[in-house]
Amino acid sequence: MIFKLVGDGRPYPNHGLTNRDWAQIPPRQVRLDSLITTKAMLDLHSLLAADSTFYGDLFPHVVQWQGELYLEDGLHRALRAALHQRSILHARVLELPN
């Protein structure tokens, strides 16, 4: 098992963070098997592209809400980590109040 659950959508409230806001959150280690995805579909071109993180944040974005960790952005990076047999990912984690 790679992820805790494969979801489709964001069940948590809109946080309104911009990319600049996300950049202020220091990355921390997160176990892949504790993440719930917010996207059920995957684009293989993005997964296999050599420059897939060139224009975006190097670290995936995770939202912690009601005790769960939701992978909001960075599904391709998380899957690449799993393909390299890593169980931990460095991600920016936003903690939303319940």
mmCIF file of C-alpha atoms in Angstrom:
data_model
loop_
_atom_site.group_PDB
_atom_site.id
_atom_site.type_symbol
_atom_site.label_atom_id
_atom_site.label_comp_id
_atom_site.label_asym_id
_atom_site.label_seq_id
_atom_site.Cartn_x
_atom_site.Cartn_y
_atom_site.Cartn_z
ATOM 1 C CA MET A 1 0.000 0.000 0.000
ATOM 2 C CA ILE A 2 1.390 3.406 -0.980
ATOM 3 C CA PHE A 3 -1.252 5.767 0.453
ATOM 4 C CA LYS A 4 -3.722 5.476 3.313
ATOM 5 C CA LEU A 5 -6.611 6.210 0.931
ATOM 6 C CA VAL A 6 -7.125 7.410 -2.630
ATOM 7 C CA GLY A 7 -9.592 10.259 -2.473
ATOM 8 C CA ASP A 8 -11.057 12.485 -5.148
ATOM 9 C CA GLY A 9 -11.585 16.030 -3.955
ATOM 10 C CA ARG A 10 -10.748 18.191 -0.969
ATOM 11 C CA PRO A 11 -13.017 17.498 2.030
ATOM 12 C CA TYR A 12 -11.432 20.242 4.140
ATOM 13 C CA PRO A 13 -12.404 23.939 4.029
ATOM 14 C CA ASN A 14 -10.708 26.264 1.525
ATOM 15 C CA HIS A 15 -7.552 27.639 3.136
ATOM 16 C CA GLY A 16 -6.837 30.341 0.539
ATOM 17 C CA LEU A 17 -3.044 29.943 0.634
ATOM 18 C CA THR A 18 -1.019 31.175 -2.320
ATOM 19 C CA ASN A 19 2.234 29.599 -3.529
ATOM 20 C CA ARG A 20 4.090 32.346 -1.647
ATOM 21 C CA ASP A 21 2.205 31.430 1.556
ATOM 22 C CA TRP A 22 3.063 27.735 1.119
ATOM 23 C CA ALA A 23 6.741 28.654 0.710
ATOM 24 C CA GLN A 24 6.730 30.063 4.261
ATOM 25 C CA ILE A 25 5.879 26.642 5.742
ATOM 26 C CA PRO A 26 9.042 24.626 6.476
ATOM 27 C CA PRO A 27 9.043 21.087 5.056
ATOM 28 C CA ARG A 28 8.842 18.116 7.385
ATOM 29 C CA GLN A 29 8.857 14.367 6.969
ATOM 30 C CA VAL A 30 5.558 12.624 6.263
ATOM 31 C CA ARG A 31 4.964 8.905 5.807
ATOM 32 C CA LEU A 32 3.434 8.066 2.438
ATOM 33 C CA ASP A 33 1.093 5.523 4.025
ATOM 34 C CA SER A 34 -0.436 8.261 6.212
ATOM 35 C CA LEU A 35 -1.525 10.386 3.231
ATOM 36 C CA ILE A 36 -4.959 10.585 1.620
ATOM 37 C CA THR A 37 -4.809 11.806 -1.969
ATOM 38 C CA THR A 38 -7.143 14.524 -3.234
ATOM 39 C CA LYS A 39 -6.723 13.438 -6.865
ATOM 40 C CA ALA A 40 -7.707 10.035 -8.197
ATOM 41 C CA MET A 41 -6.310 10.549 -11.707
ATOM 42 C CA LEU A 42 -2.647 10.604 -12.682
ATOM 43 C CA ASP A 43 -0.948 12.006 -15.780
ATOM 44 C CA LEU A 44 1.952 9.724 -16.741
ATOM 45 C CA HIS A 45 3.596 12.477 -18.785
ATOM 46 C CA SER A 46 3.910 14.571 -15.609
ATOM 47 C CA LEU A 47 5.061 11.600 -13.559
ATOM 48 C CA LEU A 48 7.846 10.686 -15.939
ATOM 49 C CA ALA A 49 8.920 14.207 -16.967
ATOM 50 C CA ALA A 50 12.481 15.090 -16.003
ATOM 51 C CA ASP A 51 11.573 18.720 -15.238
ATOM 52 C CA SER A 52 8.234 18.181 -13.483
ATOM 53 C CA THR A 53 9.246 20.228 -10.413
ATOM 54 C CA PHE A 54 11.110 22.920 -12.349
ATOM 55 C CA TYR A 55 8.242 25.441 -12.273
ATOM 56 C CA GLY A 56 6.558 24.392 -9.037
ATOM 57 C CA ASP A 57 7.386 23.955 -5.383
ATOM 58 C CA LEU A 58 10.003 21.309 -4.714
ATOM 59 C CA PHE A 59 7.946 20.028 -1.758
ATOM 60 C CA PRO A 60 4.435 18.571 -1.925
ATOM 61 C CA HIS A 61 1.612 20.390 -0.120
ATOM 62 C CA VAL A 62 -0.250 18.503 2.596
ATOM 63 C CA VAL A 63 -3.247 19.725 4.597
ATOM 64 C CA GLN A 64 -3.789 18.290 8.068
ATOM 65 C CA TRP A 65 -7.466 18.430 9.003
ATOM 66 C CA GLN A 66 -9.479 16.469 11.573
ATOM 67 C CA GLY A 67 -6.533 14.192 12.274
ATOM 68 C CA GLU A 68 -5.970 13.227 8.626
ATOM 69 C CA LEU A 69 -3.242 14.235 6.160
ATOM 70 C CA TYR A 70 -4.468 15.183 2.681
ATOM 71 C CA LEU A 71 -2.003 15.369 -0.205
ATOM 72 C CA GLU A 72 -3.248 18.509 -1.968
ATOM 73 C CA ASP A 73 -0.385 19.009 -4.407
ATOM 74 C CA GLY A 74 2.525 16.722 -5.262
ATOM 75 C CA LEU A 75 0.918 13.406 -6.181
ATOM 76 C CA HIS A 76 3.528 12.849 -8.881
ATOM 77 C CA ARG A 77 6.406 13.538 -6.474
ATOM 78 C CA ALA A 78 4.896 11.191 -3.898
ATOM 79 C CA LEU A 79 4.532 8.404 -6.447
ATOM 80 C CA ARG A 80 8.085 8.949 -7.655
ATOM 81 C CA ALA A 81 9.265 8.563 -4.045
ATOM 82 C CA ALA A 82 7.279 5.309 -3.762
ATOM 83 C CA LEU A 83 8.765 4.020 -7.027
ATOM 84 C CA HIS A 84 12.200 4.627 -5.495
ATOM 85 C CA GLN A 85 11.054 2.501 -2.521
ATOM 86 C CA ARG A 86 11.012 5.431 -0.090
ATOM 87 C CA SER A 87 8.311 5.424 2.568
ATOM 88 C CA ILE A 88 8.881 9.002 3.727
ATOM 89 C CA LEU A 89 8.395 12.247 1.843
ATOM 90 C CA HIS A 90 9.432 15.792 2.749
ATOM 91 C CA ALA A 91 6.340 18.003 2.448
ATOM 92 C CA ARG A 92 4.977 21.344 3.586
ATOM 93 C CA VAL A 93 2.145 20.622 6.043
ATOM 94 C CA LEU A 94 -0.602 23.167 6.728
ATOM 95 C CA GLU A 95 -2.524 22.425 9.927
ATOM 96 C CA LEU A 96 -6.135 23.583 9.690
ATOM 97 C CA PRO A 97 -8.253 23.928 12.833
ATOM 98 C CA ASN A 98 -11.077 21.415 13.201
#
